[in-house]
Amino acid sequence: MLSREPPAFPEPGLPGATVGLGLEWQIAAALFESQLGILVTDGQGVVQRVNRAFTRITGYEPRDIVGRNPRMLRSGLQPPAFYTEMWRQLREQGHWQGELLNRHRDGSLYHERLDVTAIRDAQGAVLHYVGTISDITREKSARARIEHLRYHDPLTELPNRSLLQDRLQHALQADSRSGEFGALLLLDLDDFKNVNDSLGHAFGDRVLVQAAQRMRRALRAEDTLARFGGDTFAVLVEGLGRVPAQAATLAAGIAAKLRHALEQPFQLEARTLSCGASIGLTLFDGDSEQVDGLMREAELAMYRAKAQGPGGLCFFEQAMQVELEARNALEADLRAALAAGEFLLYYQGQFDARGRRIGAEALLRWRHPSRGLLGPGCFIQLAEQTGLIEPLGQWVLEQACDRLAAWAREEATRELSLAVNVSARQFRHADFVQRVLQALDAAGADPRRLQLEITESLALENLQDTVRKLRELRACGVSVALDDFGTGNSSLAYLAQLPLDQLKIDKSFVLELPQDPTSVLIVQAVLAMGHGMGLQVVAEGVETQAQYEHLSSLGCDVFQGYLFARPVAQNDFLAAHAARLA
Ligand code: C2E
Ligand code: MG
Ligand code: MG
């Protein structure tokens, strides 16, 4: 510790001026020229010396400050009590350390870390105070930015899900005291995927920023608008009064305001566009409500709103709670079912124009322990939402490949092909192509007998990725069918880019043949277009002789439906096939 009166420090810029001094002072001198700003005062706090780093940090040259009190650096932003406490510590403990906001000579503010030590003589009288300072403005703003990012969405700068959850927690506590209602709205932009796909992600991002700004302006300052990622936003509103009906009306009014704000056309890169939104809404009054529960309620209401079509608004109702519980139970069952071996594949024959069985579509069934045999309508959507579709779809794929390999070993079945439905989540997986090829390889199945069925919405969700994966698969011999064709409303220009082998006309059109003129026209157009693109056309859901004849007269290539065969278990499928051959 420095305990003696220090000799004069070398003047800045005079190297070698320390020669002849004791080692202790050479070290002190070197320190004095360090990156840390150093200031030495006398026992009364009058500045005696400062180093170059001090000048760099504060803007003050030695001549500006030597002989004066460092008080001149004060920004006025620390209260007088701050300095009183600092001096008390210095007197009592001889040391003070802390952060403060000071003012640079040019008037700007900077954050500094200050460390002051009192140097006393043998009698304990203070001879000097030595302060070291460092500018921590950058460090502080980096820290603040990190903190900000933890709770905000970097694109829109809106609060993120974590911050919304915090605020919801507070709101619930406040409302249980005040007895007032609040509302949580979950808003999802309609058709945003389309914007992203057709105009690119950078453009999509700008739309999101605009949408966020518009919604923010439509709300009061005390309302929280958060972004949940993707095109989903959440709004937390409080103070909606104590009468439930009134609170509901107010909340619906806010939803309408948000929607109105989004619907106003706006200009982006010479394009005029507007956004629709589907909104789910739930009210809360703080009694016995939990953050997680509320979020799920709002989410469920939003799914409902979306199901109503673009621009839907849906309140959470108790009846949905029952559904929510059933869904939770189903989800738990579904998780266990795969491990318990409760899934199986049914096979529905596909026939050529002459009525010969040429293959089958594999259709998933769940032998539920208490509910009996369930079709995919009861669980596929939930499996998609929970991510279970990935292991489940993989199981289907492996099972189908094993089946193909077994068929190839028998004379009667060796020519049959097998179609497998692929879900979006499964297909989007980065390793999807490898997984298919591995499953084929592991089973020893011929890729040319495997067909994958994808849907329009899946295919167009990320056109580039789709095209790349389909090309790779087709290069290995796997063929691809576009399932449920005609139900989406995608443009033909997009579809034409897809490397396909087959179009499957959706059964809703087939079912209305030949009496419904619109369906007749659609089926005709699909056949003409499919053939024009060099694709095979498959009709699914063929139930009557009349439908078959109509399709047949139009040149349809492949038929699938109850008229020919229902989906059945593997043994029944083989038996039916053998009977036809006999
Ligand atoms: P899809 O791929 O369009 O399958 C055809 C559906 O139509 C099957 O329903 C089939 O039983 C039914 N169907 C066949 N012929 C007729 C008919 O003549 N009339 C009528 N009214 N219906 C007929 P299923 O088995 O209930 O499957 C429904 C959907 O579930 C499938 O539609 C497919 O999208 C999905 N799915 C089935 N298995 C799987 C699977 O393994 N993975 C995935 N991701 N989805 C699957
Ligand atoms: Mg299918
Ligand atoms: Mg289909």
XYZ file of C-alpha atoms and ligand atoms in Angstrom:
630
model
C 0.000 0.000 0.000
C 1.195 3.483 -0.716
C 1.884 4.978 2.627
C 4.413 7.721 1.989
C 4.085 11.026 0.264
C 4.586 10.076 -3.375
C 7.284 11.915 -5.284
C 6.292 13.727 -8.420
C 5.169 11.372 -11.176
C 6.924 11.590 -14.524
C 5.277 13.929 -16.965
C 3.250 12.074 -19.562
C 5.210 11.438 -22.724
C 8.637 11.474 -21.095
C 9.721 7.860 -21.127
C 12.615 7.014 -18.913
C 11.899 9.834 -16.478
C 11.379 7.237 -13.773
C 15.016 6.137 -13.789
C 16.485 6.373 -10.342
C 13.218 5.991 -8.500
C 12.579 3.028 -6.172
C 10.914 -0.022 -7.633
C 7.672 0.669 -5.797
C 7.419 4.025 -7.474
C 8.387 2.684 -10.861
C 5.448 0.320 -10.581
C 3.192 3.119 -9.434
C 4.367 5.246 -12.348
C 3.647 2.456 -14.820
C 0.216 2.018 -13.327
C -0.328 5.715 -13.648
C -0.018 5.399 -17.395
C -2.334 2.404 -17.570
C -5.652 2.174 -19.370
C -7.398 3.078 -16.154
C -7.995 6.738 -15.567
C -6.224 7.861 -12.407
C -6.741 10.943 -10.319
C -4.869 11.907 -7.205
C -6.115 14.565 -4.822
C -4.755 15.966 -1.625
C -6.373 15.286 1.731
C -8.983 17.996 1.060
C -9.988 16.478 -2.255
C -8.230 19.052 -4.445
C -6.931 17.438 -7.628
C -3.153 17.183 -7.855
C -2.571 14.889 -10.783
C -4.432 13.025 -13.477
C -3.106 10.625 -16.115
C -3.676 10.440 -19.877
C -6.373 7.821 -19.607
C -8.251 10.193 -17.297
C -8.149 12.849 -19.984
C -9.308 10.368 -22.593
C -12.282 9.290 -20.490
C -13.390 12.668 -19.139
C -12.166 15.055 -21.819
C -10.374 17.181 -19.179
C -6.676 18.001 -19.570
C -4.555 18.255 -16.410
C -4.606 22.062 -16.678
C -8.425 22.055 -16.618
C -8.710 20.129 -13.408
C -5.521 20.258 -11.349
C -6.154 22.512 -8.376
C -9.893 22.052 -8.577
C -12.433 19.717 -7.014
C -13.501 16.594 -8.972
C -17.048 17.689 -8.215
C -16.853 19.441 -11.593
C -17.338 16.065 -13.269
C -20.703 15.510 -11.655
C -23.683 15.036 -13.905
C -26.181 16.004 -11.239
C -27.858 12.645 -11.772
C -26.756 11.124 -8.474
C -28.615 12.523 -5.468
C -26.572 14.353 -2.759
C -27.165 11.370 -0.450
C -25.082 9.262 -2.836
C -22.001 11.415 -2.174
C -22.695 11.698 1.554
C -22.610 7.893 1.757
C -19.466 7.719 -0.389
C -17.608 10.130 1.903
C -18.818 8.360 5.013
C -17.342 5.085 3.738
C -14.123 6.752 2.714
C -13.700 8.238 6.188
C -14.604 5.085 8.038
C -13.178 2.363 5.812
C -10.683 4.264 3.693
C -12.141 2.850 0.498
C -15.127 3.282 -1.804
C -16.107 1.518 -4.972
C -19.136 1.994 -7.176
C -20.647 3.065 -10.469
C -21.823 6.518 -11.376
C -22.955 8.610 -14.244
C -20.665 11.563 -14.946
C -20.518 14.277 -17.545
C -17.772 14.429 -20.167
C -16.274 17.783 -20.970
C -18.214 17.812 -24.242
C -21.438 17.559 -22.268
C -22.201 13.904 -22.982
C -22.885 11.452 -20.190
C -20.811 8.348 -19.513
C -20.975 5.527 -17.027
C -17.883 5.108 -14.948
C -16.669 2.627 -12.399
C -14.840 4.488 -9.655
C -12.535 3.073 -7.038
C -11.213 5.508 -4.381
C -8.623 4.776 -1.711
C -7.584 7.120 1.069
C -3.844 7.263 1.751
C -2.956 8.189 5.296
C 0.179 9.110 7.194
C 1.388 7.245 10.249
C -0.964 9.300 12.445
C -3.936 8.402 10.307
C -4.423 11.798 8.678
C -5.487 11.548 5.019
C -2.710 12.741 2.713
C -4.264 11.792 -0.603
C -7.198 10.219 -2.240
C -6.336 8.050 -5.252
C -9.197 7.389 -7.607
C -9.149 5.000 -10.560
C -11.878 5.274 -13.133
C -12.915 3.236 -16.128
C -15.510 4.084 -18.731
C -18.114 1.312 -18.646
C -20.660 2.964 -20.931
C -20.228 0.348 -23.657
C -20.213 -2.530 -21.238
C -23.346 -1.165 -19.634
C -25.185 -0.713 -22.900
C -24.167 -4.232 -24.012
C -25.491 -5.555 -20.720
C -28.685 -3.554 -21.131
C -29.081 -4.881 -24.686
C -28.684 -8.470 -23.529
C -31.198 -7.881 -20.779
C -33.542 -6.273 -23.311
C -33.229 -9.222 -25.685
C -34.117 -11.650 -22.942
C -37.507 -10.037 -22.726
C -38.078 -8.612 -26.189
C -38.479 -9.776 -29.726
C -35.501 -8.499 -31.747
C -37.506 -7.900 -34.914
C -40.381 -5.791 -33.612
C -38.827 -4.759 -30.265
C -42.084 -5.852 -28.630
C -42.109 -7.793 -25.353
C -41.694 -11.523 -25.906
C -43.540 -14.445 -24.380
C -41.503 -14.397 -21.137
C -42.211 -10.753 -20.475
C -45.892 -11.217 -21.279
C -46.026 -14.095 -18.807
C -44.471 -11.883 -16.117
C -46.951 -9.129 -16.777
C -49.828 -11.591 -16.817
C -48.689 -12.851 -13.425
C -48.767 -9.306 -12.071
C -52.102 -8.622 -13.706
C -53.633 -11.661 -12.051
C -52.426 -10.510 -8.643
C -53.614 -6.948 -9.206
C -57.004 -8.086 -10.480
C -57.610 -10.407 -7.585
C -57.206 -7.340 -5.345
C -59.309 -4.982 -7.448
C -61.919 -7.539 -8.587
C -61.664 -6.151 -12.106
C -61.586 -8.170 -15.307
C -58.742 -8.297 -17.739
C -58.428 -9.966 -21.137
C -55.776 -11.922 -22.952
C -56.038 -11.851 -26.739
C -54.070 -14.053 -29.063
C -53.886 -12.837 -32.613
C -52.609 -14.683 -35.647
C -52.197 -13.000 -39.019
C -54.200 -14.692 -41.760
C -52.385 -15.959 -44.777
C -49.024 -14.684 -43.616
C -47.294 -17.836 -44.812
C -48.346 -16.884 -48.290
C -46.720 -13.459 -47.984
C -43.495 -15.059 -46.780
C -43.479 -17.684 -49.507
C -44.377 -15.481 -52.408
C -42.551 -12.278 -51.446
C -39.676 -13.611 -49.359
C -38.802 -13.609 -45.671
C -37.233 -10.148 -45.645
C -40.466 -8.720 -46.982
C -42.447 -10.820 -44.509
C -40.365 -9.364 -41.678
C -41.194 -5.843 -42.775
C -44.876 -6.696 -42.851
C -44.584 -7.973 -39.276
C -42.882 -4.784 -38.144
C -45.611 -2.683 -39.766
C -48.332 -4.840 -38.291
C -46.744 -4.517 -34.833
C -46.564 -0.726 -35.120
C -50.172 -0.466 -36.195
C -51.414 -2.609 -33.371
C -49.271 -0.725 -30.867
C -50.860 2.527 -31.996
C -54.337 1.052 -31.666
C -53.747 0.201 -28.001
C -53.417 2.241 -24.832
C -49.923 2.785 -23.444
C -50.663 0.555 -20.438
C -51.738 -2.419 -22.565
C -49.070 -5.002 -23.347
C -48.571 -6.061 -26.944
C -46.192 -9.010 -27.270
C -44.916 -11.093 -30.143
C -44.838 -14.828 -29.693
C -42.675 -15.507 -32.714
C -43.929 -16.203 -36.206
C -47.068 -14.242 -36.983
C -48.661 -14.640 -33.564
C -49.124 -11.682 -31.241
C -50.643 -11.426 -27.784
C -52.365 -8.507 -26.103
C -52.905 -8.121 -22.388
C -55.516 -5.579 -21.326
C -56.513 -4.753 -17.779
C -59.112 -2.655 -16.040
C -62.170 -3.866 -17.932
C -64.527 -3.347 -14.966
C -66.284 -5.785 -12.678
C -69.232 -6.818 -14.849
C -68.419 -9.851 -17.031
C -70.723 -8.918 -19.924
C -69.309 -5.423 -20.029
C -65.744 -6.701 -19.901
C -66.514 -9.050 -22.799
C -67.940 -6.186 -24.861
C -64.909 -4.025 -24.171
C -62.530 -6.851 -25.058
C -64.378 -7.558 -28.300
C -64.121 -3.833 -29.059
C -60.340 -3.995 -28.650
C -60.183 -7.015 -30.962
C -62.198 -5.106 -33.569
C -59.879 -2.107 -33.217
C -56.804 -4.262 -33.753
C -58.326 -5.916 -36.760
C -59.352 -2.572 -38.198
C -55.804 -1.244 -37.751
C -54.397 -4.210 -39.651
C -56.948 -4.098 -42.418
C -56.055 -0.569 -43.524
C -54.018 -0.964 -46.696
C -50.362 -0.109 -46.375
C -47.608 0.471 -48.831
C -44.428 -1.593 -48.855
C -41.951 -1.541 -51.737
C -44.563 -0.320 -54.182
C -46.979 -3.006 -53.095
C -50.229 -2.267 -51.359
C -51.319 -4.864 -48.903
C -53.347 -5.362 -45.765
C -53.479 -8.133 -43.197
C -56.384 -10.061 -41.831
C -56.211 -11.640 -38.392
C -57.869 -14.399 -36.427
C -58.270 -13.596 -32.750
C -58.836 -15.789 -29.710
C -59.838 -14.116 -26.489
C -60.164 -15.078 -22.857
C -61.274 -13.033 -19.835
C -59.812 -13.342 -16.353
C -60.529 -11.828 -12.987
C -57.588 -13.016 -10.946
C -59.531 -15.579 -8.944
C -57.918 -18.995 -9.156
C -56.514 -18.298 -12.599
C -53.047 -19.479 -13.570
C -50.811 -17.989 -16.221
C -50.380 -21.289 -18.060
C -54.073 -22.050 -17.969
C -54.937 -18.645 -19.399
C -52.438 -19.003 -22.194
C -53.896 -22.354 -23.177
C -57.408 -20.909 -23.076
C -56.458 -18.060 -25.381
C -54.644 -20.479 -27.652
C -57.613 -22.798 -27.899
C -59.906 -19.872 -28.661
C -57.492 -18.772 -31.370
C -57.452 -22.207 -32.989
C -61.229 -22.014 -33.003
C -61.164 -18.563 -34.543
C -58.798 -19.788 -37.244
C -61.037 -22.751 -37.960
C -63.894 -20.323 -38.596
C -61.943 -18.951 -41.535
C -60.036 -15.696 -42.026
C -60.943 -12.834 -39.740
C -62.511 -15.024 -37.053
C -62.975 -13.912 -33.446
C -63.613 -16.483 -30.765
C -64.121 -16.202 -26.996
C -62.902 -18.966 -24.786
C -65.870 -20.741 -23.229
C -66.175 -23.290 -20.498
C -67.317 -25.863 -23.049
C -63.901 -25.561 -24.627
C -62.378 -26.384 -21.277
C -64.013 -29.786 -21.465
C -62.548 -30.186 -24.927
C -59.185 -29.001 -23.650
C -59.188 -31.676 -20.974
C -60.190 -34.333 -23.483
C -57.385 -33.158 -25.711
C -54.882 -33.384 -22.880
C -56.029 -36.901 -22.095
C -55.805 -37.865 -25.755
C -52.323 -36.409 -25.963
C -51.159 -38.518 -23.020
C -52.780 -41.633 -24.547
C -51.195 -40.884 -27.890
C -47.733 -40.683 -26.349
C -48.139 -44.043 -24.708
C -49.746 -45.701 -27.728
C -46.658 -45.773 -29.892
C -44.621 -47.523 -27.214
C -47.510 -49.893 -26.513
C -47.719 -50.945 -30.161
C -51.324 -49.781 -30.545
C -50.891 -48.411 -34.058
C -51.342 -50.429 -37.207
C -51.624 -49.846 -40.928
C -54.670 -50.514 -43.044
C -54.321 -50.920 -46.792
C -56.701 -49.635 -49.423
C -56.250 -50.976 -52.935
C -55.615 -48.754 -55.942
C -56.790 -49.954 -59.366
C -55.993 -49.161 -62.957
C -58.573 -48.377 -65.642
C -59.067 -52.065 -66.315
C -59.826 -52.782 -62.677
C -56.501 -54.457 -61.873
C -55.037 -53.883 -58.412
C -51.759 -52.058 -58.898
C -50.989 -51.013 -55.363
C -52.340 -49.659 -52.114
C -52.381 -46.643 -49.865
C -51.265 -47.232 -46.282
C -53.725 -45.648 -43.843
C -52.974 -45.318 -40.177
C -55.258 -46.772 -37.493
C -55.075 -46.730 -33.723
C -56.395 -49.670 -31.775
C -57.370 -47.649 -28.698
C -57.675 -49.809 -25.569
C -61.078 -48.374 -24.592
C -62.393 -46.534 -27.643
C -61.800 -49.204 -30.255
C -60.346 -48.714 -33.711
C -59.753 -45.015 -34.439
C -59.143 -43.392 -37.812
C -56.550 -40.643 -38.344
C -59.263 -37.978 -38.174
C -59.289 -38.503 -34.377
C -55.591 -38.012 -33.760
C -53.439 -36.892 -36.700
C -53.996 -33.191 -36.105
C -53.106 -33.473 -32.435
C -50.061 -35.552 -33.316
C -49.012 -32.734 -35.668
C -49.484 -30.055 -33.023
C -47.597 -31.949 -30.333
C -44.768 -33.081 -32.580
C -45.665 -36.750 -32.039
C -46.197 -37.031 -35.750
C -42.436 -37.262 -36.194
C -41.918 -40.609 -34.430
C -45.331 -41.781 -35.593
C -44.673 -40.901 -39.228
C -41.289 -42.569 -38.991
C -42.971 -45.719 -37.691
C -45.419 -45.651 -40.636
C -42.567 -45.257 -43.066
C -40.589 -48.158 -41.630
C -43.668 -50.348 -41.448
C -44.535 -49.571 -45.079
C -41.002 -50.359 -46.241
C -41.095 -53.700 -44.411
C -44.406 -54.434 -46.095
C -43.030 -53.595 -49.532
C -40.046 -55.864 -48.966
C -42.365 -58.704 -47.908
C -44.578 -58.180 -50.973
C -41.538 -58.273 -53.230
C -40.795 -61.786 -52.035
C -44.143 -63.169 -53.302
C -44.976 -63.671 -56.943
C -48.566 -62.415 -56.529
C -47.667 -59.149 -54.796
C -44.278 -58.260 -56.207
C -45.653 -55.673 -58.635
C -47.685 -53.764 -56.030
C -46.700 -50.279 -55.014
C -47.463 -48.654 -51.680
C -48.377 -45.031 -51.004
C -47.585 -43.404 -47.652
C -49.015 -40.118 -46.377
C -46.434 -37.647 -45.167
C -47.254 -34.841 -42.790
C -45.796 -31.351 -42.991
C -43.773 -31.543 -39.819
C -42.255 -34.848 -40.851
C -41.424 -33.576 -44.315
C -39.847 -30.334 -43.039
C -37.326 -32.210 -40.967
C -33.845 -31.526 -42.319
C -33.123 -35.272 -42.512
C -36.387 -36.292 -44.139
C -34.846 -37.554 -47.380
C -32.187 -39.557 -45.528
C -34.827 -41.039 -43.257
C -36.852 -42.286 -46.202
C -33.797 -43.740 -47.904
C -32.632 -45.348 -44.670
C -36.022 -46.943 -44.066
C -35.979 -48.375 -47.608
C -32.458 -49.585 -47.176
C -33.009 -51.151 -43.763
C -36.028 -53.081 -45.054
C -34.385 -53.937 -48.352
C -37.339 -52.432 -50.246
C -37.330 -51.173 -53.832
C -37.635 -47.345 -53.896
C -39.558 -47.565 -57.184
C -42.459 -49.215 -55.351
C -42.732 -46.510 -52.708
C -44.877 -43.476 -53.250
C -45.096 -40.484 -50.923
C -48.292 -38.460 -50.681
C -47.926 -34.819 -49.804
C -50.563 -32.089 -49.703
C -50.695 -28.773 -51.501
C -50.358 -26.721 -48.330
C -47.335 -28.729 -47.260
C -45.722 -28.385 -50.664
C -46.155 -24.627 -50.878
C -45.234 -23.804 -47.306
C -41.609 -23.628 -48.310
C -41.455 -24.193 -52.015
C -37.677 -24.245 -52.326
C -37.186 -26.841 -49.619
C -40.017 -28.933 -51.063
C -38.633 -28.905 -54.565
C -35.154 -29.810 -53.391
C -36.332 -32.739 -51.281
C -38.700 -34.060 -53.930
C -35.961 -33.932 -56.544
C -33.616 -35.921 -54.317
C -36.262 -38.523 -53.578
C -37.315 -38.888 -57.190
C -33.711 -39.213 -58.267
C -33.610 -42.322 -56.063
C -36.723 -43.756 -57.676
C -39.330 -42.798 -55.057
C -42.460 -41.320 -56.635
C -44.550 -38.461 -55.352
C -48.286 -37.806 -55.399
C -50.082 -34.573 -54.594
C -52.918 -35.639 -52.286
C -56.342 -34.021 -51.846
C -55.785 -32.005 -54.986
C -58.248 -29.187 -55.580
C -58.988 -28.410 -51.941
C -56.274 -25.793 -51.564
C -56.420 -22.554 -53.451
C -52.894 -22.411 -54.677
C -51.980 -21.001 -58.013
C -51.129 -23.375 -60.819
C -47.929 -21.474 -61.491
C -46.617 -22.697 -58.157
C -47.799 -26.232 -58.544
C -46.170 -26.489 -61.945
C -42.801 -26.065 -60.250
C -43.250 -29.205 -58.157
C -41.524 -32.365 -59.357
C -44.471 -34.805 -59.151
C -45.644 -38.129 -60.559
C -49.317 -38.118 -59.626
C -52.236 -35.878 -58.823
C -54.923 -37.278 -56.546
C -58.265 -35.603 -57.138
C -59.841 -35.003 -53.769
C -62.790 -37.204 -52.908
C -65.071 -34.225 -52.291
C -65.180 -33.634 -56.073
C -65.512 -37.303 -56.935
C -68.413 -37.753 -54.536
C -70.458 -35.136 -56.388
C -69.982 -36.698 -59.819
C -71.690 -36.756 -62.157
C -74.629 -34.625 -60.943
C -72.812 -31.490 -59.742
C -71.703 -29.363 -62.717
C -68.939 -27.554 -60.815
C -67.342 -30.817 -59.724
C -67.630 -32.133 -63.285
C -65.763 -29.082 -64.543
C -63.100 -29.275 -61.843
C -62.453 -32.965 -62.454
C -62.214 -32.350 -66.199
C -59.799 -29.492 -65.662
C -57.617 -31.478 -63.244
C -57.408 -34.381 -65.659
C -56.530 -32.144 -68.581
C -53.984 -30.240 -66.576
C -52.436 -33.337 -64.967
C -52.081 -35.077 -68.281
C -50.773 -31.885 -69.833
C -48.022 -31.898 -67.192
C -47.264 -35.541 -67.902
C -48.698 -36.743 -64.573
C -50.875 -39.700 -63.725
C -54.239 -38.735 -62.274
C -55.785 -40.722 -59.429
C -59.401 -40.396 -58.309
C -59.992 -41.124 -54.637
C -63.319 -41.770 -52.925
C -64.899 -43.545 -55.906
C -68.045 -45.055 -54.428
C -70.431 -45.667 -57.315
C -70.373 -47.230 -60.717
C -71.574 -43.918 -62.186
C -68.613 -42.047 -60.727
C -66.233 -44.667 -62.031
C -67.688 -44.578 -65.537
C -67.610 -40.831 -65.657
C -63.974 -40.672 -64.548
C -63.059 -43.500 -66.816
C -64.565 -41.751 -69.833
C -62.438 -38.706 -69.045
C -59.276 -40.813 -69.061
C -58.585 -41.071 -65.324
C -55.610 -43.390 -64.762
C -56.002 -44.811 -61.250
C -59.015 -45.412 -58.995
C -59.327 -45.705 -55.259
C -62.553 -45.947 -53.283
C -65.154 -48.069 -51.561
C -66.474 -49.241 -54.930
C -63.265 -51.190 -55.383
C -62.019 -51.818 -51.890
C -62.230 -50.393 -48.382
C -59.160 -49.890 -46.259
C -58.514 -53.218 -44.516
C -55.915 -54.943 -42.375
C -52.925 -56.517 -44.084
C -54.289 -60.092 -44.084
C -57.635 -59.077 -45.556
C -55.842 -57.054 -48.176
C -53.775 -60.054 -49.236
C -56.831 -62.315 -49.210
C -58.779 -59.900 -51.429
C -55.844 -59.639 -53.774
C -55.486 -63.415 -54.006
C -59.227 -63.827 -54.643
C -59.095 -61.435 -57.590
C -56.145 -63.217 -59.044
C -57.732 -66.635 -58.694
P -56.202 -39.358 -47.542
O -54.751 -39.555 -47.723
O -56.891 -38.495 -48.507
O -56.795 -40.801 -47.471
C -58.003 -41.163 -48.039
C -59.075 -41.195 -47.027
O -60.316 -41.391 -47.695
C -58.949 -42.372 -46.054
O -59.492 -41.960 -44.807
C -59.888 -43.408 -46.677
O -60.387 -44.333 -45.738
C -60.989 -42.530 -47.201
N -61.696 -43.152 -48.308
C -61.199 -44.043 -49.198
N -62.136 -44.391 -50.089
C -63.253 -43.710 -49.763
C -64.575 -43.654 -50.332
O -64.907 -44.300 -51.313
N -65.456 -42.819 -49.731
C -65.127 -42.097 -48.637
N -66.064 -41.314 -48.107
N -63.910 -42.124 -48.074
C -62.971 -42.925 -48.644
P -58.719 -42.189 -43.485
O -58.083 -43.524 -43.489
O -59.670 -41.834 -42.415
O -57.572 -41.109 -43.569
C -57.861 -39.781 -43.514
C -56.659 -38.949 -43.747
O -55.702 -39.141 -42.681
C -55.881 -39.344 -44.985
O -56.483 -38.761 -46.072
C -54.520 -38.790 -44.691
O -54.483 -37.417 -44.981
C -54.414 -38.951 -43.190
N -53.565 -40.104 -42.907
C -53.881 -41.411 -42.965
N -52.811 -42.175 -42.644
C -51.793 -41.322 -42.407
C -50.406 -41.485 -42.044
O -49.879 -42.575 -41.919
N -49.666 -40.363 -41.871
C -50.205 -39.137 -42.038
N -49.430 -38.086 -41.861
N -51.479 -38.940 -42.384
C -52.277 -40.013 -42.563
Mg -53.478 -39.935 -48.930
Mg -56.646 -37.677 -50.128
